[in-house]
PDB file of C-alpha atoms in Angstrom:
ATOM      1  CA  MET S  30      -9.236   8.754  -9.782  1.00  0.00           C
ATOM      2  CA  ARG S  31      -6.895   9.685 -12.781  1.00  0.00           C
ATOM      3  CA  SER S  32      -7.682  12.125 -15.424  1.00  0.00           C
ATOM      4  CA  THR S  33      -6.736   9.715 -18.165  1.00  0.00           C
ATOM      5  CA  ARG S  34      -7.727   6.763 -16.113  1.00  0.00           C
ATOM      6  CA  THR S  35      -9.252   3.792 -17.223  1.00  0.00           C
ATOM      7  CA  ALA S  36     -11.425   2.809 -14.542  1.00  0.00           C
ATOM      8  CA  ALA S  37     -14.732   2.966 -15.569  1.00  0.00           C
ATOM      9  CA  ALA S  38     -16.737   2.681 -12.449  1.00  0.00           C
ATOM     10  CA  SER S  39     -14.973   5.683 -11.253  1.00  0.00           C
ATOM     11  CA  ALA S  40     -15.826   8.995 -12.184  1.00  0.00           C
ATOM     12  CA  ALA S  41     -12.355   9.955 -11.846  1.00  0.00           C
ATOM     13  CA  LEU S  42     -11.895   7.634 -15.039  1.00  0.00           C
ATOM     14  CA  LEU S  43     -14.253   9.879 -16.549  1.00  0.00           C
ATOM     15  CA  THR S  44     -11.613  12.314 -16.961  1.00  0.00           C
ATOM     16  CA  LEU S  45      -9.817  10.274 -19.219  1.00  0.00           C
ATOM     17  CA  THR S  46      -8.075   7.346 -17.720  1.00  0.00           C
ATOM     18  CA  PHE S  47      -4.819   6.990 -19.320  1.00  0.00           C
ATOM     19  CA  LEU S  48      -4.319  10.248 -20.733  1.00  0.00           C
ATOM     20  CA  ALA S  49      -2.133  11.407 -18.170  1.00  0.00           C
ATOM     21  CA  GLY S  50      -1.355   8.091 -17.019  1.00  0.00           C
ATOM     22  CA  CYS S  51      -4.564   7.989 -15.247  1.00  0.00           C
ATOM     23  CA  GLY S  52      -6.028   5.150 -13.338  1.00  0.00           C
ATOM     24  CA  GLY S  53      -3.230   2.638 -13.391  1.00  0.00           C
ATOM     25  CA  GLY S  54       0.542   2.020 -13.667  1.00  0.00           C
ATOM     26  CA  ASP S  55       3.479   3.276 -12.068  1.00  0.00           C
ATOM     27  CA  ASP S  56       3.688   7.074 -11.424  1.00  0.00           C
ATOM     28  CA  ASP S  57       6.544   7.115 -14.183  1.00  0.00           C
ATOM     29  CA  LYS S  58       4.546   5.607 -16.594  1.00  0.00           C
ATOM     30  CA  LYS S  59       2.610   8.640 -17.845  1.00  0.00           C
ATOM     31  CA  SER S  60       1.533  10.215 -21.208  1.00  0.00           C
ATOM     32  CA  SER S  61       5.132  11.298 -21.669  1.00  0.00           C
ATOM     33  CA  ASP S  62       5.873   7.391 -22.136  1.00  0.00           C
ATOM     34  CA  PRO S  63       3.493   6.706 -24.942  1.00  0.00           C
ATOM     35  CA  GLU S  64       5.220   3.247 -25.838  1.00  0.00           C
ATOM     36  CA  THR S  65       3.597   1.836 -22.738  1.00  0.00           C
ATOM     37  CA  THR S  66       0.044   2.805 -23.626  1.00  0.00           C
ATOM     38  CA  VAL S  67      -2.822   1.170 -25.716  1.00  0.00           C
ATOM     39  CA  VAL S  68      -5.509   1.773 -28.415  1.00  0.00           C
ATOM     40  CA  THR S  69      -7.315   1.941 -31.670  1.00  0.00           C
ATOM     41  CA  GLU S  70      -8.399   4.436 -34.460  1.00  0.00           C
ATOM     42  CA  SER S  71     -12.026   4.767 -33.701  1.00  0.00           C
ATOM     43  CA  PRO S  72     -14.195   2.980 -31.135  1.00  0.00           C
ATOM     44  CA  SER S  73     -16.201   0.799 -33.495  1.00  0.00           C
ATOM     45  CA  THR S  74     -13.700   0.173 -36.289  1.00  0.00           C
ATOM     46  CA  SER S  75     -10.328  -0.140 -34.827  1.00  0.00           C
ATOM     47  CA  ALA S  76     -10.490  -3.785 -33.875  1.00  0.00           C
ATOM     48  CA  THR S  77      -9.298  -6.561 -35.085  1.00  0.00           C
ATOM     49  CA  SER S  78     -11.235  -9.540 -36.566  1.00  0.00           C
ATOM     50  CA  GLU S  79      -8.224 -11.994 -35.740  1.00  0.00           C
ATOM     51  CA  ALA S  80      -8.041 -11.325 -32.082  1.00  0.00           C
ATOM     52  CA  THR S  81     -11.072 -12.170 -29.881  1.00  0.00           C
ATOM     53  CA  THR S  82     -11.658 -11.859 -26.053  1.00  0.00           C
ATOM     54  CA  THR S  83     -12.748 -14.806 -23.863  1.00  0.00           C
ATOM     55  CA  SER S  84     -15.916 -15.079 -22.081  1.00  0.00           C
ATOM     56  CA  PRO S  85     -15.609 -13.592 -18.637  1.00  0.00           C
ATOM     57  CA  THR S  86     -15.571 -15.726 -15.611  1.00  0.00           C
ATOM     58  CA  THR S  87     -17.141 -15.190 -12.174  1.00  0.00           C
ATOM     59  CA  ASP S  88     -14.929 -15.840  -8.858  1.00  0.00           C
ATOM     60  CA  THR S  89     -16.835 -18.426  -6.864  1.00  0.00           C
ATOM     61  CA  SER S  90     -14.809 -17.677  -3.813  1.00  0.00           C
ATOM     62  CA  VAL S  91     -16.264 -14.305  -3.526  1.00  0.00           C
ATOM     63  CA  SER S  92     -20.024 -13.598  -2.979  1.00  0.00           C
ATOM     64  CA  PRO S  93     -21.612 -11.509  -5.919  1.00  0.00           C
ATOM     65  CA  MET S  94     -21.789  -8.017  -5.410  1.00  0.00           C
ATOM     66  CA  ASP S  95     -25.188  -6.268  -5.574  1.00  0.00           C
ATOM     67  CA  PRO S  96     -24.837  -2.602  -5.323  1.00  0.00           C
ATOM     68  CA  THR S  97     -28.619  -1.970  -5.816  1.00  0.00           C
ATOM     69  CA  ASP S  98     -29.900  -3.846  -2.777  1.00  0.00           C
ATOM     70  CA  GLY S  99     -28.643  -1.466  -0.245  1.00  0.00           C
ATOM     71  CA  ALA S 100     -25.742  -3.621   0.943  1.00  0.00           C
ATOM     72  CA  ASP S 101     -22.288  -2.388   1.081  1.00  0.00           C
ATOM     73  CA  VAL S 102     -19.975  -3.864  -1.729  1.00  0.00           C
ATOM     74  CA  THR S 103     -16.686  -5.033  -0.646  1.00  0.00           C
ATOM     75  CA  GLN S 104     -13.410  -4.192  -2.013  1.00  0.00           C
ATOM     76  CA  ASP S 105     -12.953  -8.019  -2.670  1.00  0.00           C
ATOM     77  CA  GLN S 106     -16.355  -8.265  -4.428  1.00  0.00           C
ATOM     78  CA  LEU S 107     -15.505  -5.514  -6.803  1.00  0.00           C
ATOM     79  CA  ASP S 108     -12.011  -6.670  -7.286  1.00  0.00           C
ATOM     80  CA  ALA S 109     -13.417 -10.079  -8.571  1.00  0.00           C
ATOM     81  CA  ALA S 110     -15.469  -8.246 -11.241  1.00  0.00           C
ATOM     82  CA  LEU S 111     -12.566  -6.846 -12.947  1.00  0.00           C
ATOM     83  CA  LEU S 112     -10.864  -8.393 -16.311  1.00  0.00           C
ATOM     84  CA  THR S 113      -8.023 -10.471 -16.178  1.00  0.00           C
ATOM     85  CA  PRO S 114      -5.265 -10.646 -18.836  1.00  0.00           C
ATOM     86  CA  GLU S 115      -6.616 -13.688 -20.533  1.00  0.00           C
ATOM     87  CA  GLU S 116     -10.261 -12.117 -20.820  1.00  0.00           C
ATOM     88  CA  VAL S 117      -8.580  -9.356 -22.816  1.00  0.00           C
ATOM     89  CA  GLY S 118      -6.616 -11.372 -25.257  1.00  0.00           C
ATOM     90  CA  ALA S 119      -3.598 -12.998 -26.426  1.00  0.00           C
ATOM     91  CA  ASP S 120      -0.346 -11.742 -25.317  1.00  0.00           C
ATOM     92  CA  PHE S 121      -1.857  -9.369 -22.698  1.00  0.00           C
ATOM     93  CA  VAL S 122      -0.111  -9.391 -19.166  1.00  0.00           C
ATOM     94  CA  ALA S 123      -1.045  -7.995 -15.858  1.00  0.00           C
ATOM     95  CA  GLY S 124       0.390  -4.445 -15.228  1.00  0.00           C
ATOM     96  CA  SER S 125       0.596  -2.161 -12.163  1.00  0.00           C
ATOM     97  CA  TYR S 126      -2.489  -0.252 -11.289  1.00  0.00           C
ATOM     98  CA  ALA S 127      -2.273   2.736  -9.040  1.00  0.00           C
ATOM     99  CA  ASP S 128      -5.198   5.085  -8.625  1.00  0.00           C
ATOM    100  CA  SER S 129      -4.866   8.894  -8.725  1.00  0.00           C
ATOM    101  CA  ASP S 130      -7.182  11.952  -8.665  1.00  0.00           C
ATOM    102  CA  ASP S 131      -6.413  14.592 -11.358  1.00  0.00           C
ATOM    103  CA  PRO S 132      -8.526  17.494 -12.670  1.00  0.00           C
ATOM    104  CA  PRO S 133     -10.465  16.985 -15.925  1.00  0.00           C
ATOM    105  CA  PRO S 134      -8.622  17.677 -19.008  1.00  0.00           C
ATOM    106  CA  CYS S 135     -11.059  20.471 -20.240  1.00  0.00           C
ATOM    107  CA  ASP S 136     -10.991  22.399 -16.951  1.00  0.00           C
ATOM    108  CA  PRO S 137      -7.617  21.729 -15.173  1.00  0.00           C
ATOM    109  CA  SER S 138      -8.149  23.987 -12.605  1.00  0.00           C
ATOM    110  CA  ALA S 139     -11.539  22.284 -11.426  1.00  0.00           C
ATOM    111  CA  THR S 140     -11.720  20.144  -8.608  1.00  0.00           C
ATOM    112  CA  PRO S 141     -10.855  16.305  -9.143  1.00  0.00           C
ATOM    113  CA  LEU S 142     -14.242  14.448  -9.641  1.00  0.00           C
ATOM    114  CA  ASP S 143     -13.613  11.928  -6.940  1.00  0.00           C
ATOM    115  CA  GLN S 144     -13.160  14.775  -4.487  1.00  0.00           C
ATOM    116  CA  GLN S 145     -16.613  16.210  -5.700  1.00  0.00           C
ATOM    117  CA  VAL S 146     -18.558  13.054  -5.614  1.00  0.00           C
ATOM    118  CA  PRO S 147     -16.602  10.220  -3.907  1.00  0.00           C
ATOM    119  CA  PRO S 148     -17.453   6.653  -4.601  1.00  0.00           C
ATOM    120  CA  THR S 149     -18.172   4.324  -1.833  1.00  0.00           C
ATOM    121  CA  VAL S 150     -15.828   1.764  -3.436  1.00  0.00           C
ATOM    122  CA  GLN S 151     -13.618   1.653  -6.193  1.00  0.00           C
ATOM    123  CA  GLY S 152     -11.047  -0.341  -7.825  1.00  0.00           C
ATOM    124  CA  GLY S 153      -9.337  -1.052 -11.174  1.00  0.00           C
ATOM    125  CA  VAL S 154      -6.679  -2.969 -13.022  1.00  0.00           C
ATOM    126  CA  GLU S 155      -3.900  -2.196 -15.787  1.00  0.00           C
ATOM    127  CA  ILE S 156      -3.235  -4.845 -18.451  1.00  0.00           C
ATOM    128  CA  ASP S 157      -0.636  -4.168 -20.835  1.00  0.00           C
ATOM    129  CA  HIS S 158       0.382  -5.859 -24.267  1.00  0.00           C
ATOM    130  CA  SER S 159       3.757  -7.842 -24.159  1.00  0.00           C
ATOM    131  CA  SER S 160       4.906  -5.679 -26.953  1.00  0.00           C
ATOM    132  CA  GLY S 161       4.791  -2.539 -24.856  1.00  0.00           C
ATOM    133  CA  GLN S 162       3.096  -0.861 -27.446  1.00  0.00           C
ATOM    134  CA  ALA S 163      -0.306  -0.945 -26.041  1.00  0.00           C
ATOM    135  CA  ALA S 164      -2.293  -1.082 -22.774  1.00  0.00           C
ATOM    136  CA  MET S 165      -5.591  -1.198 -21.138  1.00  0.00           C
ATOM    137  CA  GLN S 166      -7.263  -0.283 -18.036  1.00  0.00           C
ATOM    138  CA  GLU S 167     -10.352  -1.126 -16.217  1.00  0.00           C
ATOM    139  CA  GLU S 168     -11.916   0.827 -13.506  1.00  0.00           C
ATOM    140  CA  ILE S 169     -15.177   0.117 -11.374  1.00  0.00           C
ATOM    141  CA  SER S 170     -16.758   2.802  -9.192  1.00  0.00           C
ATOM    142  CA  ILE S 171     -19.868   2.294  -7.033  1.00  0.00           C
ATOM    143  CA  TYR S 172     -21.745   5.263  -5.454  1.00  0.00           C
ATOM    144  CA  GLY S 173     -23.979   5.557  -2.714  1.00  0.00           C
ATOM    145  CA  SER S 174     -27.210   6.274  -4.780  1.00  0.00           C
ATOM    146  CA  ASP S 175     -28.390   6.421  -8.510  1.00  0.00           C
ATOM    147  CA  ASP S 176     -28.250   9.980  -8.221  1.00  0.00           C
ATOM    148  CA  ASP S 177     -24.591  10.286  -7.034  1.00  0.00           C
ATOM    149  CA  ALA S 178     -23.610   7.983  -9.885  1.00  0.00           C
ATOM    150  CA  ALA S 179     -25.369  10.200 -12.404  1.00  0.00           C
ATOM    151  CA  ASN S 180     -23.870  13.593 -11.021  1.00  0.00           C
ATOM    152  CA  ALA S 181     -20.423  11.651 -11.074  1.00  0.00           C
ATOM    153  CA  LEU S 182     -21.208  10.872 -14.711  1.00  0.00           C
ATOM    154  CA  THR S 183     -22.355  14.591 -15.540  1.00  0.00           C
ATOM    155  CA  LEU S 184     -19.431  16.042 -13.982  1.00  0.00           C
ATOM    156  CA  GLY S 185     -17.100  13.783 -15.638  1.00  0.00           C
ATOM    157  CA  THR S 186     -18.303  13.897 -19.208  1.00  0.00           C
ATOM    158  CA  ASN S 187     -18.321  17.848 -18.798  1.00  0.00           C
ATOM    159  CA  GLY S 188     -14.649  17.602 -18.148  1.00  0.00           C
ATOM    160  CA  LEU S 189     -14.442  15.823 -21.513  1.00  0.00           C
ATOM    161  CA  ALA S 190     -16.836  18.155 -23.633  1.00  0.00           C
ATOM    162  CA  CYS S 191     -13.881  20.071 -25.401  1.00  0.00           C
ATOM    163  CA  SER S 192     -11.783  19.111 -28.311  1.00  0.00           C
ATOM    164  CA  ASP S 193      -8.610  20.254 -26.840  1.00  0.00           C
ATOM    165  CA  GLY S 194      -7.731  19.459 -23.433  1.00  0.00           C
ATOM    166  CA  THR S 195      -4.769  19.818 -20.914  1.00  0.00           C
ATOM    167  CA  LEU S 196      -3.352  17.022 -18.776  1.00  0.00           C
ATOM    168  CA  PRO S 197      -1.919  17.322 -15.240  1.00  0.00           C
ATOM    169  CA  ASP S 198       1.488  17.502 -16.899  1.00  0.00           C
ATOM    170  CA  GLY S 199       0.822  20.261 -18.850  1.00  0.00           C
ATOM    171  CA  SER S 200       0.693  18.222 -22.262  1.00  0.00           C
ATOM    172  CA  ALA S 201      -2.142  18.825 -24.962  1.00  0.00           C
ATOM    173  CA  VAL S 202      -4.743  15.990 -25.784  1.00  0.00           C
ATOM    174  CA  LYS S 203      -7.216  16.157 -28.531  1.00  0.00           C
ATOM    175  CA  ILE S 204     -10.729  14.772 -27.659  1.00  0.00           C
ATOM    176  CA  GLU S 205     -13.164  13.758 -30.379  1.00  0.00           C
ATOM    177  CA  ALA S 206     -16.972  14.058 -30.029  1.00  0.00           C
ATOM    178  CA  PRO S 207     -18.743  11.248 -28.141  1.00  0.00           C
ATOM    179  CA  GLN S 208     -20.053   8.149 -29.673  1.00  0.00           C
ATOM    180  CA  ASP S 209     -23.000   6.173 -28.245  1.00  0.00           C
ATOM    181  CA  VAL S 210     -21.776   2.525 -28.223  1.00  0.00           C
ATOM    182  CA  THR S 211     -24.502   1.106 -25.844  1.00  0.00           C
ATOM    183  CA  ALA S 212     -26.063  -1.282 -28.263  1.00  0.00           C
ATOM    184  CA  ASP S 213     -22.445  -2.909 -28.590  1.00  0.00           C
ATOM    185  CA  VAL S 214     -21.737  -2.832 -24.722  1.00  0.00           C
ATOM    186  CA  ASP S 215     -24.829  -3.655 -23.003  1.00  0.00           C
ATOM    187  CA  PRO S 216     -27.479  -4.794 -25.498  1.00  0.00           C
ATOM    188  CA  SER S 217     -30.038  -5.585 -22.412  1.00  0.00           C
ATOM    189  CA  GLY S 218     -30.487  -1.949 -22.059  1.00  0.00           C
ATOM    190  CA  LEU S 219     -29.365  -1.852 -18.518  1.00  0.00           C
ATOM    191  CA  GLY S 220     -27.011   0.772 -18.877  1.00  0.00           C
ATOM    192  CA  THR S 221     -25.748   3.372 -21.234  1.00  0.00           C
ATOM    193  CA  SER S 222     -22.256   3.505 -22.663  1.00  0.00           C
ATOM    194  CA  THR S 223     -20.266   6.329 -24.364  1.00  0.00           C
ATOM    195  CA  ALA S 224     -16.925   6.283 -26.211  1.00  0.00           C
ATOM    196  CA  TYR S 225     -14.658   9.012 -26.402  1.00  0.00           C
ATOM    197  CA  SER S 226     -11.530   8.766 -28.847  1.00  0.00           C
ATOM    198  CA  PHE S 227      -8.519  10.759 -27.890  1.00  0.00           C
ATOM    199  CA  SER S 228      -4.901  11.396 -29.149  1.00  0.00           C
ATOM    200  CA  GLY S 229      -1.806  13.265 -27.845  1.00  0.00           C
ATOM    201  CA  ASP S 230       1.810  13.602 -28.593  1.00  0.00           C
ATOM    202  CA  GLY S 231       3.033   9.743 -29.264  1.00  0.00           C
ATOM    203  CA  TYR S 232      -0.302   7.920 -28.404  1.00  0.00           C
ATOM    204  CA  ASP S 233      -3.978   7.365 -29.520  1.00  0.00           C
ATOM    205  CA  GLY S 234      -6.809   6.050 -27.315  1.00  0.00           C
ATOM    206  CA  VAL S 235     -10.365   5.329 -26.525  1.00  0.00           C
ATOM    207  CA  LEU S 236     -12.015   5.861 -23.390  1.00  0.00           C
ATOM    208  CA  ILE S 237     -15.506   3.769 -22.793  1.00  0.00           C
ATOM    209  CA  ILE S 238     -17.807   4.774 -20.050  1.00  0.00           C
ATOM    210  CA  THR S 239     -20.627   2.886 -18.891  1.00  0.00           C
ATOM    211  CA  ILE S 240     -23.215   3.695 -16.149  1.00  0.00           C
ATOM    212  CA  ALA S 241     -26.197   1.627 -14.768  1.00  0.00           C
ATOM    213  CA  HIS S 242     -27.747   2.703 -11.549  1.00  0.00           C
ATOM    214  CA  GLN S 243     -24.853   3.240  -9.010  1.00  0.00           C
ATOM    215  CA  VAL S 244     -22.212   1.923 -10.889  1.00  0.00           C
ATOM    216  CA  ILE S 245     -19.860   3.373 -13.442  1.00  0.00           C
ATOM    217  CA  LEU S 246     -17.385   1.330 -15.318  1.00  0.00           C
ATOM    218  CA  THR S 247     -14.702   2.785 -17.630  1.00  0.00           C
ATOM    219  CA  THR S 248     -12.262   1.042 -19.983  1.00  0.00           C
ATOM    220  CA  THR S 249      -9.524   3.025 -21.639  1.00  0.00           C
ATOM    221  CA  PHE S 250      -7.164   1.571 -24.439  1.00  0.00           C
ATOM    222  CA  GLN S 251      -4.060   3.292 -25.602  1.00  0.00           C
ATOM    223  CA  SER S 252      -1.417   2.508 -28.017  1.00  0.00           C
ATOM    224  CA  ALA S 253       1.544   4.352 -29.445  1.00  0.00           C
ATOM    225  CA  THR S 254       0.999   6.362 -32.636  1.00  0.00           C
ATOM    226  CA  GLY S 255       1.742   4.166 -35.427  1.00  0.00           C
ATOM    227  CA  ALA S 256       1.671   0.928 -33.450  1.00  0.00           C
ATOM    228  CA  ASP S 257       0.300  -2.180 -35.554  1.00  0.00           C
ATOM    229  CA  THR S 258      -3.132  -2.438 -33.747  1.00  0.00           C
ATOM    230  CA  SER S 259      -4.536  -4.760 -36.349  1.00  0.00           C
ATOM    231  CA  THR S 260      -4.208  -7.839 -34.240  1.00  0.00           C
ATOM    232  CA  LEU S 261      -5.434  -6.219 -31.084  1.00  0.00           C
ATOM    233  CA  PRO S 262      -9.095  -6.699 -29.785  1.00  0.00           C
ATOM    234  CA  ASN S 263     -11.712  -4.147 -30.372  1.00  0.00           C
ATOM    235  CA  PRO S 264     -12.006  -1.639 -27.568  1.00  0.00           C
ATOM    236  CA  VAL S 265     -15.630  -1.845 -27.794  1.00  0.00           C
ATOM    237  CA  ASP S 266     -15.535  -5.648 -27.464  1.00  0.00           C
ATOM    238  CA  VAL S 267     -13.347  -5.515 -24.320  1.00  0.00           C
ATOM    239  CA  ALA S 268     -15.696  -3.010 -22.644  1.00  0.00           C
ATOM    240  CA  ALA S 269     -18.626  -5.272 -23.521  1.00  0.00           C
ATOM    241  CA  THR S 270     -16.770  -8.123 -22.059  1.00  0.00           C
ATOM    242  CA  ALA S 271     -15.720  -6.093 -19.056  1.00  0.00           C
ATOM    243  CA  TRP S 272     -19.131  -4.944 -18.398  1.00  0.00           C
ATOM    244  CA  ALA S 273     -20.742  -8.720 -18.907  1.00  0.00           C
ATOM    245  CA  LYS S 274     -18.162  -9.760 -16.161  1.00  0.00           C
ATOM    246  CA  ALA S 275     -19.392  -6.885 -13.880  1.00  0.00           C
ATOM    247  CA  LEU S 276     -22.932  -8.002 -14.036  1.00  0.00           C
ATOM    248  CA  ALA S 277     -22.013 -11.702 -13.635  1.00  0.00           C
ATOM    249  CA  ASN S 278     -20.337 -10.722 -10.456  1.00  0.00           C
TER     250      ASN S 278
END
């Protein structure tokens, strides 16, 4: 998983999905190219009143996944639970997602999360805004047990527990204190959700991590510094849509 990655379910994402170009996009689309990234000023207020996300849909061609019943979840089942551009908002298009495994920004010498606690199945998607000034990534990771997922979450969030981090390319990233957004992302109370705002040279972003039992879902939003994000969807709302779709699938 990528340290700046967006893939939520994957602990790798936990290390900041996009920041270092984590979790999605071509290898040359990293934090050094901030114009291809997404997000907002703060997890709860940066959104837009004009843009709204569509209701998540289920893929009826794939049987629903159930990581809690002891059955293995297939890659097809997981992929069917990921958001589509239309579900994120207007003017969003499919991007190129590529998984990577980087150390956490608060401990660049540490072993990458996915190597410490490998998920049993993991997948993600990158969705870019047509303006080229913003993008989002989603990642879902499913673990072999609730304990494995909880351990991955602890390791991942420990890797974000600093105000000044370092990305794999050596660049600096500022990380704000976590905010509990559970009530907005998962009002059912099945899981817990935490948001981290971050910024670096030329970009701003929000990483939202949700965990429930064996599933970790992460969404990462980035935008170029100074980009007009007033008409973009609220990252918390998109995280809620992603979680609802994952549950529906």
